[in-house]
CSV table of C-alpha atoms and ligand atoms in Angstrom, one decimal:
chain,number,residue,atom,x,y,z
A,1,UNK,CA,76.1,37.4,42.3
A,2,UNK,CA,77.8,37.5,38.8
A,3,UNK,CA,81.1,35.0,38.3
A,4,UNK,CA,84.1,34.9,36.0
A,5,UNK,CA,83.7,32.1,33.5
A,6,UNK,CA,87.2,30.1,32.7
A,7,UNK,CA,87.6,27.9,29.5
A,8,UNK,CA,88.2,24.4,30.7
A,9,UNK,CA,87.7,25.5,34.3
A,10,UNK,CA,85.3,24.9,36.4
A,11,UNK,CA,85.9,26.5,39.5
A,12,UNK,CA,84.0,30.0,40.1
A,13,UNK,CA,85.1,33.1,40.8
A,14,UNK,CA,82.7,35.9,42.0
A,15,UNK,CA,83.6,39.2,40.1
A,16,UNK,CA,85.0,41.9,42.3
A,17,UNK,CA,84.9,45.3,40.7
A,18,UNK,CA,85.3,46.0,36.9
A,19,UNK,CA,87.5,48.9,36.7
A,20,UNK,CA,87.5,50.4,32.8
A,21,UNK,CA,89.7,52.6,31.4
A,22,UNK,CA,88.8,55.1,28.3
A,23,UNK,CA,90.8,57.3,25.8
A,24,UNK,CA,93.8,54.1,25.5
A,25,UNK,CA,93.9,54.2,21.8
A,26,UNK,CA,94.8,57.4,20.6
A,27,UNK,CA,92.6,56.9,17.2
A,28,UNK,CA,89.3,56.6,19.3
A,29,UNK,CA,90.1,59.7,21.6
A,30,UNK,CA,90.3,61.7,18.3
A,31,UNK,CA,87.0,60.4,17.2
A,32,UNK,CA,85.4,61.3,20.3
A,33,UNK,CA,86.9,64.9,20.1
A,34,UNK,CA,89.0,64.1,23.5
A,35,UNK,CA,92.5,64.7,23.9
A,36,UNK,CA,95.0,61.9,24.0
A,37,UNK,CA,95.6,61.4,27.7
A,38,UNK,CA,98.8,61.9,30.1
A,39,UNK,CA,96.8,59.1,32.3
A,40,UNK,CA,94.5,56.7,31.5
A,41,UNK,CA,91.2,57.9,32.3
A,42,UNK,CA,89.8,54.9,35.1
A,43,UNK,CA,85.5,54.5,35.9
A,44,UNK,CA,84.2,51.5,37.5
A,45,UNK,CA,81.2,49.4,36.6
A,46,UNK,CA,79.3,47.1,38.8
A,47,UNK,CA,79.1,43.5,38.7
A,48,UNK,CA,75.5,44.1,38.5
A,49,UNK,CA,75.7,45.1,34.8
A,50,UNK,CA,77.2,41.9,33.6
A,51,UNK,CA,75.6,39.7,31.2
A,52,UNK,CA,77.7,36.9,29.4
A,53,UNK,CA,77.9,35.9,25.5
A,54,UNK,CA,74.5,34.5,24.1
A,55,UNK,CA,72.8,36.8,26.1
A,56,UNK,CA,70.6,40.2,25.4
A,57,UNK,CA,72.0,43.4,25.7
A,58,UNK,CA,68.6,45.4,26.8
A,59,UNK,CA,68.1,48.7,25.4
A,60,UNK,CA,67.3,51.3,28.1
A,61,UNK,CA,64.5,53.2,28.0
A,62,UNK,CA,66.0,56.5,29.0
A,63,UNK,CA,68.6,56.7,25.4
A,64,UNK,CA,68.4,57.0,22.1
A,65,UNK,CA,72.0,56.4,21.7
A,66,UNK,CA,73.6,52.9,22.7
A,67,UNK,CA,77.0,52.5,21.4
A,68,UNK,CA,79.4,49.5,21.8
A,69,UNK,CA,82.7,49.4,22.5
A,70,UNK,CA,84.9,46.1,22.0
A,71,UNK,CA,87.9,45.6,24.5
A,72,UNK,CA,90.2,43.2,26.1
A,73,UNK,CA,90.2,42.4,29.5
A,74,UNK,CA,91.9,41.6,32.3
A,75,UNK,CA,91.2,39.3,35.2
A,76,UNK,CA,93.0,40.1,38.3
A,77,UNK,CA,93.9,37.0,40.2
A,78,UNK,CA,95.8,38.4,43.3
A,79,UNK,CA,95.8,41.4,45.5
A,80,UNK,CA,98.2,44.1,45.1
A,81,UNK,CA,98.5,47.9,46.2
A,82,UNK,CA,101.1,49.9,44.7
A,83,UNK,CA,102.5,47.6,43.0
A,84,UNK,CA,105.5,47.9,40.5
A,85,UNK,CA,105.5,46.9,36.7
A,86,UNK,CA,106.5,43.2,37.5
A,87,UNK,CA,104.6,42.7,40.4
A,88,UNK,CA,101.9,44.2,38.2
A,89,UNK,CA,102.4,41.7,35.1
A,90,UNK,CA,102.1,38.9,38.1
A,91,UNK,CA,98.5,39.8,39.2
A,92,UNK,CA,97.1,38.9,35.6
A,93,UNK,CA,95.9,35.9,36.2
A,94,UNK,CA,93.5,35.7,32.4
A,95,UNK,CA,92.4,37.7,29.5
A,96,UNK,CA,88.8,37.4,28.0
A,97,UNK,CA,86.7,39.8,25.7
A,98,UNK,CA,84.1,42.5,26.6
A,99,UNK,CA,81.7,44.7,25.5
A,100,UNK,CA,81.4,47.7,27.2
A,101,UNK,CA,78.1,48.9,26.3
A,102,UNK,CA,77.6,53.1,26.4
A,103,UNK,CA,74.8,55.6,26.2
A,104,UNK,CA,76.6,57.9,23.9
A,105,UNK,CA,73.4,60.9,24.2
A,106,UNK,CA,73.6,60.4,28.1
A,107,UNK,CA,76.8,60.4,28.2
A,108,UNK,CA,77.8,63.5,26.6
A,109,UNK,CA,75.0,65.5,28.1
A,110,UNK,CA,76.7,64.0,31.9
A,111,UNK,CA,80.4,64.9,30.5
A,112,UNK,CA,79.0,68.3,29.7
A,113,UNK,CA,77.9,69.2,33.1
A,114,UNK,CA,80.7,68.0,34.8
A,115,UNK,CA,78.9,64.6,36.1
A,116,UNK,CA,80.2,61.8,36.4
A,117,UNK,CA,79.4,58.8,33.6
A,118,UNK,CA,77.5,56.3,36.5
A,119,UNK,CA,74.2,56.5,34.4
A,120,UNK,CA,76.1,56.2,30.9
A,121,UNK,CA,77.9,53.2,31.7
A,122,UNK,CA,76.3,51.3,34.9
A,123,UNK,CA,73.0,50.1,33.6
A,124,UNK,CA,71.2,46.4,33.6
A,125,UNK,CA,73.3,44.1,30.3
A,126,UNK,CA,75.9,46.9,29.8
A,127,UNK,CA,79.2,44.9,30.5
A,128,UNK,CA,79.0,41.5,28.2
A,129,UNK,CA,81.5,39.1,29.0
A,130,UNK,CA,83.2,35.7,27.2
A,131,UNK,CA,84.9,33.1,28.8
A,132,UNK,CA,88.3,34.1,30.0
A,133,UNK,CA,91.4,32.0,29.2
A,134,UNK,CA,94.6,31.9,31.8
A,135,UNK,CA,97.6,33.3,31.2
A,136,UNK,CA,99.2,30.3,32.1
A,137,UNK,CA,97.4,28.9,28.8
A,138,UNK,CA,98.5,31.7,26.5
A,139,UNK,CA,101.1,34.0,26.3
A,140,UNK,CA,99.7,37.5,24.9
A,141,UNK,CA,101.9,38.9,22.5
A,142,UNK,CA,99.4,42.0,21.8
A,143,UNK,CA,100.0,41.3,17.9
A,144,UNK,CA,96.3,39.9,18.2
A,145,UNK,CA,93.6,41.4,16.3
A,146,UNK,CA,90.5,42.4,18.2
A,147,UNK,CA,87.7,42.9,16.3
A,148,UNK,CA,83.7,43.5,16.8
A,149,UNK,CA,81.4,42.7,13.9
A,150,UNK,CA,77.5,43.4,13.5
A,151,UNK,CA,75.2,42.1,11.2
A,152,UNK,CA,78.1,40.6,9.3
A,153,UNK,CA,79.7,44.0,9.0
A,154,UNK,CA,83.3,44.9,10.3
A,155,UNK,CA,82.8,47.9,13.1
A,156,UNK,CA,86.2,48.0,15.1
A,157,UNK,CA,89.1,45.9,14.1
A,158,UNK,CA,92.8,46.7,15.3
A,159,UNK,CA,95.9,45.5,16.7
A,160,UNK,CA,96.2,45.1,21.0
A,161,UNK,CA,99.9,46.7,20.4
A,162,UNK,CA,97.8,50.6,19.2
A,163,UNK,CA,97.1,50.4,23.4
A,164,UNK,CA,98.7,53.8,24.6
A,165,UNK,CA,98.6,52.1,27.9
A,166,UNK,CA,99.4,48.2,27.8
A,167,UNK,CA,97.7,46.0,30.7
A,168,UNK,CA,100.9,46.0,32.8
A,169,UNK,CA,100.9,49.9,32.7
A,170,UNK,CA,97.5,49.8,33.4
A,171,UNK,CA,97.4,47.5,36.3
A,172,UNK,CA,100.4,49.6,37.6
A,173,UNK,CA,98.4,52.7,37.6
A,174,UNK,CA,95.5,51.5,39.2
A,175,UNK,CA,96.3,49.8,41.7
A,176,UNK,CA,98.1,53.4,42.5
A,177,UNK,CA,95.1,54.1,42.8
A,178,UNK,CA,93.1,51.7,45.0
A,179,UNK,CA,93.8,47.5,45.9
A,180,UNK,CA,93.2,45.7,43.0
A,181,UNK,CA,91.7,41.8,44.1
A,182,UNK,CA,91.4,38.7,42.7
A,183,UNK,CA,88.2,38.5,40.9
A,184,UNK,CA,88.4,42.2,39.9
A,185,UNK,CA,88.2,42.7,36.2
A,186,UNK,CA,89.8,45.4,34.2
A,187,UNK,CA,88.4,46.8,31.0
A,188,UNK,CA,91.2,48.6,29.0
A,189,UNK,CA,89.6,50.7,26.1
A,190,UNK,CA,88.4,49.9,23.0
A,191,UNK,CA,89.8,50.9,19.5
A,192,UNK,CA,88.4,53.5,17.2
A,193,UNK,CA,84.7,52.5,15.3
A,194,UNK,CA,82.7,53.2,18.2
A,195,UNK,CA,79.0,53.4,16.7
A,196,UNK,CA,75.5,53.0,17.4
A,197,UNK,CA,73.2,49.6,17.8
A,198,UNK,CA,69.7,48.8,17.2
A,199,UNK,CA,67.7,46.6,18.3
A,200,UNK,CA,67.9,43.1,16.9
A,201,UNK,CA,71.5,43.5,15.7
A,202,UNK,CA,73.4,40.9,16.1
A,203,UNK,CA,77.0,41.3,17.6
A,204,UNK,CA,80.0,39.1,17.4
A,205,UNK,CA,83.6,40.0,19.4
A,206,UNK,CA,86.9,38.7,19.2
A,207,UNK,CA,90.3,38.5,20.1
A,208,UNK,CA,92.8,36.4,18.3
A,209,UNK,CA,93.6,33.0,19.9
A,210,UNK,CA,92.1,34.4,23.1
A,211,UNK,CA,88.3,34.4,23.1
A,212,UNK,CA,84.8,35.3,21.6
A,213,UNK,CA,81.1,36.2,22.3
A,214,UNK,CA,77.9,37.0,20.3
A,215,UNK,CA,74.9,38.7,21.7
A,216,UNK,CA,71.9,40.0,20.4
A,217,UNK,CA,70.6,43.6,20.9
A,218,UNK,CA,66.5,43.6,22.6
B,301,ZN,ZN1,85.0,51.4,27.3
């Protein structure tokens, strides 16, 4: 069983379901050739895949094509169904950083046929987490600056405020869509710089004033 690591915190919390949502910048759905959504386009993740910062990110052997993408995340701490905006805002319990590790070749291939992204997205060391920090400890303003650096060199740097959909909205929408629990973690798109890694890079992600991980790609 994976858990939810909080900074100054020792008490654990198993992880639910990691619900991610893609195309919420509108910079990285160009890049990407998609449309900028009406609605947030929502996948889930297992637990399974989670690894946390100091740890490898395994290249598997069925892509040549393993791209990261940096983004902020959301830890549920309550359950709701339907919930409105406020009620929504509530449930946040923390934010932390994540990679959400893709196979770009597999991916494409599966969006191409109709399929859904499971394989792309699901596999061993694909969701890296950092320590998450309550939102009783910090305020988010989204005027932070997320940012993922490899090798020393900037990848994906912008502002939490180019979200199309900000974590409220988000939280709003899915839980719409199914019951949100504590322990569930939401991943809520990452900015435009998507690229490919290689094996030994080293990767280090931030988010201003909230949290940061490294990890090296094996
Ligand atoms: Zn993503």
């Amino acid at each position: 069983m994976k858990y939810i690591k909080i900074k100054n915190l020792f008490n654990k919390i198993p992880i639910g379901k990691i619900v991610c949502v893609g195309r919420n910048y509108a910079e990285h759905a160009k890049e990407l050739g998609n449309e900028i959504p009406e609605r947030p386009v929502v996948f889930l993740k297992p637990p399974s895949s989670v690894i946390y910062s100091g740890e490898k990110i395994i290249y598997p052997t069925f892509s040549n094509e393993m791209q990261h993408e940096v983004e902020l995340v959301l830890l549920i701490g309550k359950k709701i169904k339907d919930a409105d905006e406020k009620v929504s805002e509530k449930a946040i319990a923390g934010y932390g950083v994540g990679l959400d590790m893709t196979l770009r070749d597999i991916q494409s291939e599966l969006k191409k046929n109709g399929h859904p992204w499971t394989i792309a997205k699901c596999f061993d060391t694909s969701s890296v987490l950092s320590d998450f920090i309550l939102k009783n400890d910090y305020a988010l303003t989204l005027n932070e600056e997320i940012s993922l650096v490899i090798n020393n060199e900037n990848r994906q740097c912008e502002k939490l405020k180019m979200m199309l959909f900000p974590p409220a909205e988000l939280v709003q929408y899915i839980s719409s869509l199914m019951t949100l629990e504590e322990g569930d973690l939401i991943f809520t798109g990452t900015p435009k710089g998507v690229g490919k890694v290689e094996k030994g890079d080293k990767l280090f992600a931030r988010i201003d004033n909230i949290a940061e991980l490294s990890c090296i790609v094996g």
